[in-house]
CSV table of C-alpha atoms and ligand atoms in Angstrom, one decimal:
chain,number,residue,atom,x,y,z
A,1,UNK,CA,36.1,-0.4,3.5
A,2,UNK,CA,36.1,2.5,5.8
A,3,UNK,CA,34.3,1.7,9.4
A,4,UNK,CA,33.5,6.0,10.8
A,5,UNK,CA,31.3,6.4,13.6
A,6,UNK,CA,28.4,8.9,13.5
A,7,UNK,CA,28.1,10.5,17.0
A,8,UNK,CA,23.9,11.8,18.1
A,9,UNK,CA,24.5,14.4,21.2
A,10,UNK,CA,22.1,12.8,23.8
A,11,UNK,CA,19.8,14.7,25.2
A,12,UNK,CA,21.4,15.5,28.8
A,13,UNK,CA,25.3,15.7,29.3
A,14,UNK,CA,27.9,13.3,29.5
A,15,UNK,CA,25.7,11.3,27.4
A,16,UNK,CA,25.9,10.5,23.5
A,17,UNK,CA,25.6,7.4,20.8
A,18,UNK,CA,28.0,5.9,18.0
A,19,UNK,CA,26.8,4.3,15.2
A,20,UNK,CA,29.3,2.9,13.1
A,21,UNK,CA,28.8,3.4,9.0
A,22,UNK,CA,31.3,1.0,6.3
A,23,UNK,CA,31.5,2.6,3.4
A,24,UNK,CA,32.9,1.1,-0.1
A,25,UNK,CA,33.4,3.6,-2.1
A,26,UNK,CA,33.0,1.9,-5.6
A,27,UNK,CA,35.2,1.1,-8.4
A,28,UNK,CA,32.9,2.4,-10.7
A,29,UNK,CA,30.7,5.1,-9.2
A,30,UNK,CA,31.2,7.2,-11.8
A,31,UNK,CA,28.5,5.4,-14.0
A,32,UNK,CA,27.0,2.2,-11.9
A,33,UNK,CA,24.3,2.8,-9.8
A,34,UNK,CA,24.6,3.5,-5.2
A,35,UNK,CA,23.1,1.3,-2.6
A,36,UNK,CA,22.1,2.2,1.1
A,37,UNK,CA,21.6,-0.3,3.5
A,38,UNK,CA,20.3,0.4,6.9
A,39,UNK,CA,19.4,-2.1,9.3
A,40,UNK,CA,17.9,-1.8,13.4
A,41,UNK,CA,15.7,1.5,13.4
A,42,UNK,CA,13.7,-0.4,15.7
A,43,UNK,CA,16.2,-1.2,17.4
A,44,UNK,CA,14.9,-4.6,19.2
A,45,UNK,CA,14.0,-5.1,15.5
A,46,UNK,CA,17.3,-7.7,15.2
A,47,UNK,CA,17.0,-9.8,12.1
A,48,UNK,CA,18.3,-6.5,9.7
A,49,UNK,CA,21.2,-6.4,12.0
A,50,UNK,CA,22.3,-10.1,11.9
A,51,UNK,CA,21.5,-10.0,8.1
A,52,UNK,CA,24.0,-6.8,7.6
A,53,UNK,CA,27.2,-8.5,9.9
A,54,UNK,CA,27.1,-11.4,7.4
A,55,UNK,CA,26.5,-9.2,4.4
A,56,UNK,CA,29.8,-6.5,4.9
A,57,UNK,CA,31.6,-10.4,4.9
A,58,UNK,CA,31.0,-10.7,1.0
A,59,UNK,CA,30.9,-7.1,0.6
A,60,UNK,CA,35.2,-7.0,2.2
A,61,UNK,CA,35.4,-9.9,-0.5
A,62,UNK,CA,33.9,-8.1,-3.2
A,63,UNK,CA,35.8,-5.0,-2.8
A,64,UNK,CA,38.8,-7.4,-2.1
A,65,UNK,CA,38.3,-8.4,-5.8
A,66,UNK,CA,37.7,-5.1,-6.8
A,67,UNK,CA,34.3,-6.2,-7.9
A,68,UNK,CA,32.6,-3.6,-5.7
A,69,UNK,CA,31.6,-1.1,-9.1
A,70,UNK,CA,28.8,2.1,-7.1
A,71,UNK,CA,29.0,3.4,-3.5
A,72,UNK,CA,27.6,1.4,-0.8
A,73,UNK,CA,27.1,2.7,2.6
A,74,UNK,CA,25.5,0.2,5.7
A,75,UNK,CA,25.1,1.1,8.7
A,76,UNK,CA,24.3,-2.2,10.4
A,77,UNK,CA,22.5,-0.4,13.4
A,78,UNK,CA,20.9,2.6,13.2
A,79,UNK,CA,19.4,3.2,17.0
A,80,UNK,CA,22.0,2.7,19.6
A,81,UNK,CA,19.2,5.5,21.2
A,82,UNK,CA,16.2,2.3,21.2
A,83,UNK,CA,19.3,0.1,22.5
A,84,UNK,CA,20.3,2.0,25.4
A,85,UNK,CA,16.1,2.2,26.5
A,86,UNK,CA,16.4,-0.5,29.0
A,87,UNK,CA,12.4,-0.5,31.2
A,88,UNK,CA,12.2,-3.4,33.5
A,89,UNK,CA,14.4,-5.7,31.7
A,90,UNK,CA,13.3,-5.4,28.2
A,91,UNK,CA,14.5,-3.6,25.4
A,92,UNK,CA,11.9,-0.7,24.7
A,93,UNK,CA,13.5,-0.4,20.5
A,94,UNK,CA,10.2,1.4,18.6
A,95,UNK,CA,9.7,4.4,20.4
A,96,UNK,CA,12.0,6.9,21.9
A,97,UNK,CA,10.9,7.1,25.6
A,98,UNK,CA,12.5,10.7,25.5
A,99,UNK,CA,9.5,12.0,22.9
A,100,UNK,CA,7.0,8.6,22.8
A,101,UNK,CA,7.6,9.1,18.9
A,102,UNK,CA,8.3,5.9,17.0
A,103,UNK,CA,12.0,6.2,15.6
A,104,UNK,CA,10.4,4.8,12.1
A,105,UNK,CA,7.8,7.6,11.7
A,106,UNK,CA,7.9,11.7,11.4
A,107,UNK,CA,10.9,11.4,9.6
A,108,UNK,CA,12.2,14.9,7.4
A,109,UNK,CA,10.9,15.0,3.9
A,110,UNK,CA,12.6,17.2,1.1
A,111,UNK,CA,11.4,19.2,-1.6
A,112,UNK,CA,14.4,17.4,-3.8
A,113,UNK,CA,18.0,15.4,-3.7
A,114,UNK,CA,19.8,17.9,-1.9
A,115,UNK,CA,22.2,18.2,1.2
A,116,UNK,CA,22.0,21.4,1.0
A,117,UNK,CA,18.2,21.1,2.6
A,118,UNK,CA,19.6,19.3,5.5
A,119,UNK,CA,20.1,21.7,9.1
A,120,UNK,CA,23.5,22.8,10.0
A,121,UNK,CA,23.4,22.4,13.9
A,122,UNK,CA,21.2,20.1,15.1
A,123,UNK,CA,22.0,21.2,18.9
A,124,UNK,CA,18.2,22.0,19.8
A,125,UNK,CA,16.7,18.8,18.6
A,126,UNK,CA,16.0,16.0,20.1
A,127,UNK,CA,18.7,12.8,20.3
A,128,UNK,CA,15.7,11.1,18.2
A,129,UNK,CA,15.0,13.9,16.5
A,130,UNK,CA,18.7,14.0,16.1
A,131,UNK,CA,18.7,11.0,14.4
A,132,UNK,CA,16.5,11.0,11.8
A,133,UNK,CA,18.5,13.5,9.8
A,134,UNK,CA,21.7,12.3,10.6
A,135,UNK,CA,19.9,9.0,8.7
A,136,UNK,CA,18.1,11.2,6.0
A,137,UNK,CA,22.1,12.8,5.4
A,138,UNK,CA,23.3,9.0,5.4
A,139,UNK,CA,20.9,7.7,2.4
A,140,UNK,CA,20.2,10.8,1.0
A,141,UNK,CA,21.5,10.6,-3.2
A,142,UNK,CA,22.3,6.8,-2.5
A,143,UNK,CA,19.7,5.2,-5.5
A,144,UNK,CA,19.2,2.0,-3.7
A,145,UNK,CA,17.4,2.5,0.2
A,146,UNK,CA,16.6,-0.7,2.0
A,147,UNK,CA,15.4,0.0,5.5
A,148,UNK,CA,15.6,-3.8,7.1
A,149,UNK,CA,12.9,-4.4,10.2
A,150,UNK,CA,10.8,-7.4,11.5
A,151,UNK,CA,7.7,-7.8,12.5
A,152,UNK,CA,6.3,-9.8,15.7
A,153,UNK,CA,5.9,-12.8,14.1
A,154,UNK,CA,5.7,-12.8,10.6
A,155,UNK,CA,6.4,-14.2,7.3
A,156,UNK,CA,8.1,-11.9,5.1
A,157,UNK,CA,7.9,-9.6,3.0
A,158,UNK,CA,8.2,-6.1,1.5
A,159,UNK,CA,6.7,-2.7,1.6
A,160,UNK,CA,6.9,-0.6,-1.4
A,161,UNK,CA,5.7,2.2,-3.2
A,162,UNK,CA,2.9,2.2,-5.9
A,163,UNK,CA,5.4,5.4,-7.7
A,164,UNK,CA,8.4,2.1,-7.7
A,165,UNK,CA,6.0,-0.6,-8.6
A,166,UNK,CA,6.6,-3.1,-10.5
A,167,UNK,CA,9.9,-1.6,-12.0
A,168,UNK,CA,11.4,-2.3,-8.5
A,169,UNK,CA,9.9,-5.9,-8.6
A,170,UNK,CA,12.9,-7.4,-9.2
A,171,UNK,CA,13.9,-6.5,-4.9
A,172,UNK,CA,11.1,-8.8,-4.0
A,173,UNK,CA,12.5,-11.3,-6.2
A,174,UNK,CA,15.8,-11.7,-5.0
A,175,UNK,CA,14.3,-11.6,-1.7
A,176,UNK,CA,12.1,-14.7,-1.9
A,177,UNK,CA,9.7,-12.1,-0.4
A,178,UNK,CA,6.4,-13.8,0.4
A,179,UNK,CA,4.5,-10.5,-0.7
A,180,UNK,CA,5.1,-7.1,-1.0
A,181,UNK,CA,2.6,-4.4,0.1
A,182,UNK,CA,2.0,-1.6,-1.7
A,183,UNK,CA,1.0,1.5,-0.2
A,184,UNK,CA,0.5,5.4,-0.9
A,185,UNK,CA,1.0,8.7,0.9
A,186,UNK,CA,3.1,9.8,3.5
A,187,UNK,CA,0.7,9.5,6.7
A,188,UNK,CA,3.2,9.0,9.5
A,189,UNK,CA,6.5,10.0,7.6
A,190,UNK,CA,8.5,6.6,7.8
A,191,UNK,CA,11.8,6.5,7.0
A,192,UNK,CA,10.4,5.0,3.3
A,193,UNK,CA,8.6,7.7,2.5
A,194,UNK,CA,11.3,10.0,3.5
A,195,UNK,CA,13.7,8.7,1.2
A,196,UNK,CA,11.5,8.3,-1.6
A,197,UNK,CA,9.6,12.2,-1.1
A,198,UNK,CA,12.4,14.1,-2.9
A,199,UNK,CA,11.8,12.0,-6.0
A,200,UNK,CA,8.4,12.8,-6.3
A,201,UNK,CA,8.9,16.0,-8.1
A,202,UNK,CA,8.4,16.6,-12.1
A,203,UNK,CA,12.4,16.8,-12.3
A,204,UNK,CA,13.1,13.5,-10.8
A,205,UNK,CA,11.0,10.8,-13.1
A,206,UNK,CA,13.7,9.7,-14.2
A,207,UNK,CA,15.2,8.8,-11.7
A,208,UNK,CA,12.3,7.6,-10.0
A,209,UNK,CA,11.3,5.1,-13.0
A,210,UNK,CA,14.6,4.3,-14.1
A,211,UNK,CA,17.0,3.6,-11.1
A,212,UNK,CA,15.5,4.6,-7.7
A,213,UNK,CA,14.4,1.6,-5.3
A,214,UNK,CA,13.2,2.4,-2.0
A,215,UNK,CA,11.5,-0.7,-0.4
A,216,UNK,CA,11.4,-1.5,4.3
A,217,UNK,CA,11.4,-5.1,4.2
A,218,UNK,CA,10.6,-7.3,6.7
A,219,UNK,CA,12.9,-9.5,7.1
A,220,UNK,CA,9.9,-12.2,9.9
A,221,UNK,CA,9.7,-12.3,13.1
A,222,UNK,CA,11.6,-10.8,16.0
A,223,UNK,CA,12.6,-14.1,17.4
A,224,UNK,CA,13.8,-15.2,13.4
A,225,UNK,CA,17.7,-14.6,14.4
A,226,UNK,CA,19.7,-17.2,13.8
A,227,UNK,CA,23.1,-17.9,11.5
A,228,UNK,CA,21.4,-20.0,8.3
A,229,UNK,CA,18.6,-17.5,7.7
A,230,UNK,CA,21.0,-14.7,8.8
A,231,UNK,CA,23.4,-15.6,5.8
A,232,UNK,CA,20.9,-16.1,3.6
A,233,UNK,CA,19.0,-12.9,3.6
A,234,UNK,CA,22.7,-11.2,3.3
A,235,UNK,CA,23.0,-13.4,-0.3
A,236,UNK,CA,19.7,-12.2,-1.7
A,237,UNK,CA,20.6,-9.1,-0.4
A,238,UNK,CA,24.3,-9.0,-2.1
A,239,UNK,CA,22.4,-10.9,-5.5
A,240,UNK,CA,20.3,-8.1,-5.5
A,241,UNK,CA,23.2,-5.6,-5.6
A,242,UNK,CA,24.1,-8.1,-8.5
A,243,UNK,CA,21.4,-8.0,-10.5
A,244,UNK,CA,21.5,-3.9,-10.3
A,245,UNK,CA,24.9,-3.9,-11.3
A,246,UNK,CA,26.0,-2.2,-7.9
A,247,UNK,CA,27.8,-5.4,-7.6
A,248,UNK,CA,29.3,-8.2,-10.0
A,249,UNK,CA,29.1,-11.2,-9.4
A,250,UNK,CA,31.9,-14.2,-7.7
A,251,UNK,CA,29.8,-16.9,-10.1
A,252,UNK,CA,27.3,-17.3,-12.2
A,253,UNK,CA,23.6,-15.4,-10.8
A,254,UNK,CA,20.6,-15.5,-13.2
A,255,UNK,CA,18.9,-12.5,-13.6
A,256,UNK,CA,15.9,-12.7,-11.0
A,257,UNK,CA,12.2,-13.1,-12.7
A,258,UNK,CA,9.4,-11.4,-12.5
A,259,UNK,CA,7.7,-12.0,-9.4
A,260,UNK,CA,4.7,-14.1,-8.5
A,261,UNK,CA,4.1,-13.5,-5.3
A,262,UNK,CA,0.5,-11.3,-4.3
A,263,UNK,CA,0.7,-8.1,-4.7
A,264,UNK,CA,-1.6,-5.9,-2.1
A,265,UNK,CA,-2.5,-3.1,-1.8
A,266,UNK,CA,-2.9,-1.6,2.2
A,267,UNK,CA,-6.4,-1.2,1.4
A,268,UNK,CA,-6.4,-5.0,1.2
A,269,UNK,CA,-5.1,-5.1,4.4
A,270,UNK,CA,-7.6,-6.7,7.4
A,271,UNK,CA,-6.1,-5.8,11.0
A,272,UNK,CA,-8.3,-8.4,13.4
A,273,UNK,CA,-8.1,-5.7,16.6
A,274,UNK,CA,-9.0,-7.7,20.1
A,275,UNK,CA,-12.7,-6.6,20.8
A,276,UNK,CA,-12.2,-7.4,24.4
A,277,UNK,CA,-8.7,-8.1,26.3
A,278,UNK,CA,-7.7,-11.8,27.3
A,279,UNK,CA,-5.2,-14.7,26.4
A,280,UNK,CA,-4.4,-15.3,22.6
A,281,UNK,CA,-5.1,-18.5,21.3
A,282,UNK,CA,-4.5,-18.3,17.7
A,283,UNK,CA,-6.0,-20.9,15.5
A,284,UNK,CA,-3.5,-19.9,12.7
A,285,UNK,CA,-0.2,-19.5,11.9
A,286,UNK,CA,1.8,-16.6,9.5
A,287,UNK,CA,1.2,-18.6,6.3
A,288,UNK,CA,-1.9,-19.9,6.8
A,289,UNK,CA,-4.3,-19.4,3.9
A,290,UNK,CA,-8.3,-19.4,5.3
A,291,UNK,CA,-11.4,-19.1,4.4
A,292,UNK,CA,-14.1,-16.1,5.2
A,293,UNK,CA,-15.6,-17.1,8.8
A,294,UNK,CA,-12.9,-19.3,9.6
A,295,UNK,CA,-11.9,-19.2,13.0
A,296,UNK,CA,-8.4,-17.0,13.6
A,297,UNK,CA,-8.4,-15.8,17.4
A,298,UNK,CA,-9.5,-17.1,20.6
A,299,UNK,CA,-9.3,-14.9,23.6
A,300,UNK,CA,-10.1,-16.1,27.0
A,301,UNK,CA,-11.1,-12.8,29.0
A,302,UNK,CA,-11.7,-15.3,32.2
A,303,UNK,CA,-10.2,-18.2,32.3
A,304,UNK,CA,-12.5,-20.6,33.8
A,305,UNK,CA,-15.4,-19.5,32.4
A,306,UNK,CA,-15.5,-20.1,28.8
A,307,UNK,CA,-18.9,-18.6,28.6
A,308,UNK,CA,-17.0,-15.6,27.7
A,309,UNK,CA,-14.2,-17.0,25.3
A,310,UNK,CA,-14.8,-14.2,22.2
A,311,UNK,CA,-13.5,-15.9,18.9
A,312,UNK,CA,-12.6,-13.7,15.8
A,313,UNK,CA,-13.0,-15.0,12.6
A,314,UNK,CA,-12.1,-14.0,8.9
A,315,UNK,CA,-13.6,-10.7,7.6
A,316,UNK,CA,-12.5,-12.2,4.0
A,317,UNK,CA,-10.3,-15.2,2.7
A,318,UNK,CA,-6.9,-14.1,3.2
A,319,UNK,CA,-3.2,-15.0,4.1
A,320,UNK,CA,-2.2,-14.8,7.4
A,321,UNK,CA,0.8,-12.1,7.0
A,322,UNK,CA,1.6,-11.8,10.9
A,323,UNK,CA,0.5,-12.2,14.1
A,324,UNK,CA,1.1,-10.9,17.6
A,325,UNK,CA,4.0,-12.6,19.5
A,326,UNK,CA,2.7,-11.7,23.0
A,327,UNK,CA,-0.1,-13.9,24.1
A,328,UNK,CA,-1.9,-11.5,26.2
A,329,UNK,CA,-3.9,-8.8,25.0
A,330,UNK,CA,-5.3,-5.3,25.4
A,331,UNK,CA,-8.4,-4.3,23.7
A,332,UNK,CA,-8.1,-2.6,20.8
A,333,UNK,CA,-5.2,-3.7,20.2
A,334,UNK,CA,-3.9,-5.2,16.9
A,335,UNK,CA,-3.6,-9.3,16.5
A,336,UNK,CA,-3.0,-10.2,13.2
A,337,UNK,CA,-2.3,-8.9,9.6
A,338,UNK,CA,-4.6,-10.6,7.3
A,339,UNK,CA,-3.9,-10.2,3.4
A,340,UNK,CA,-6.9,-9.8,1.2
A,341,UNK,CA,-8.0,-10.4,-1.9
A,342,UNK,CA,-10.8,-7.3,-1.4
A,343,UNK,CA,-10.1,-3.7,0.5
A,344,UNK,CA,-11.4,-4.2,4.2
A,345,UNK,CA,-14.2,-3.0,5.5
A,346,UNK,CA,-12.2,-1.8,8.2
A,347,UNK,CA,-9.1,-1.1,6.5
A,348,UNK,CA,-7.1,1.9,7.2
A,349,UNK,CA,-4.8,2.6,4.1
A,350,UNK,CA,-2.1,4.6,4.0
A,351,UNK,CA,-0.5,3.2,7.1
A,352,UNK,CA,-0.7,0.1,9.3
A,353,UNK,CA,0.0,0.6,13.0
A,354,UNK,CA,2.3,2.9,15.2
B,401,ZN,ZN1,10.5,-1.8,12.5
C-alpha cells in the first residue's frame, strides 16, 4: 500500500493543506473493478473517516495475502481546509469560510471520464475549488466511487442516482442501509453527481449499467463515532468490495441478498421546517414510524408562556429518517426528514438542504 500526499495551496502566502491518499494497485487490475473511497468532505462528519481507518487495516491485511484484485484508492479525510476552520471553538466543516460555498456542492461535471479534461493549472482558483478539482482527479476512472458522510442525528442511509438503480442494490444490502434515497438531476452538483456525470453519455451506457457504483453514504449522525460502529462500517464496506470482486474474501462471505428496505424518491421526503424560532422538543427519534397528524416537534417560543408554543405534526405517514442535533432553531431552519410513501406537498425534489 502506497501513502502519498496531495497538497492544496491555500489562499494566502505560506498556507497549504495536505491530504494523505492510500493506494493499492491490485493484483489483477486489468480485469477486476477498481474502487475509490472518500470520507470527511464535510470535515466535521467523522463516522466515515473513523470507518476508513479500520477499513485500511483490513485492506493492508488483504494486500499482504494477495487478495486485493482491483486498484483501490482511499482518501480517509478529504478536507483539511474544513478541519482547519475553527470559529469560536467550533469546527466549520460544511462551508468554506473563504467563499461561503458548501464543500459538497458545485463539483465540476465532466463530459466523459477523461483526465485530459482536468485543468492543468489551478493556481488562480480558491482553495476550496482546487480541492474539488483534486478530488475529481483522484476519483476519476474508478468503477466504484463511495463518498462517506453523515447527518445530524440519523439512521444509516444512502443516496443513489435513479440511473444506477436497481443494479447497485447490493451496496444498500451490504451496508444494511435503513433507507435508499433515489435522486435524479444535478441541481447543486454534489461530489456524487459529479462522479456520475461523465458516464451519462451514450458511449458509457454499458459501464453505467454493468459496473458503475456511485453513492453518498450517510453513516448515521455526527455523534455516532465509536470503535464498534466504525469497525462494523469498515467490515460492511469491505464486504461490498468483496461482493463486487475488487477484493477476494478471506472466509466464506455469502453473496448479498436483494435489498429489502425502503427505496424512496427525494420527492417523497418531507423536510419539516420551523415556522417560528424556539427551543426544539422532539416527540420522535430517527427510526420512529409515524401516522399522519402525529405530533413531531414542539417549539417553545417563549419559555414560561405555553400559549405561544407551536407543535408541528406529520404531514403524511412515514419513517423519521433524521433530526437536528441542536436544540434551538431559527424560523425557516430544517428540523427533520420524514420519508413518506407519497410525494411531499412541499417537497424540493432534487436536493434536500444546503
Ligand atoms: Zn456531508
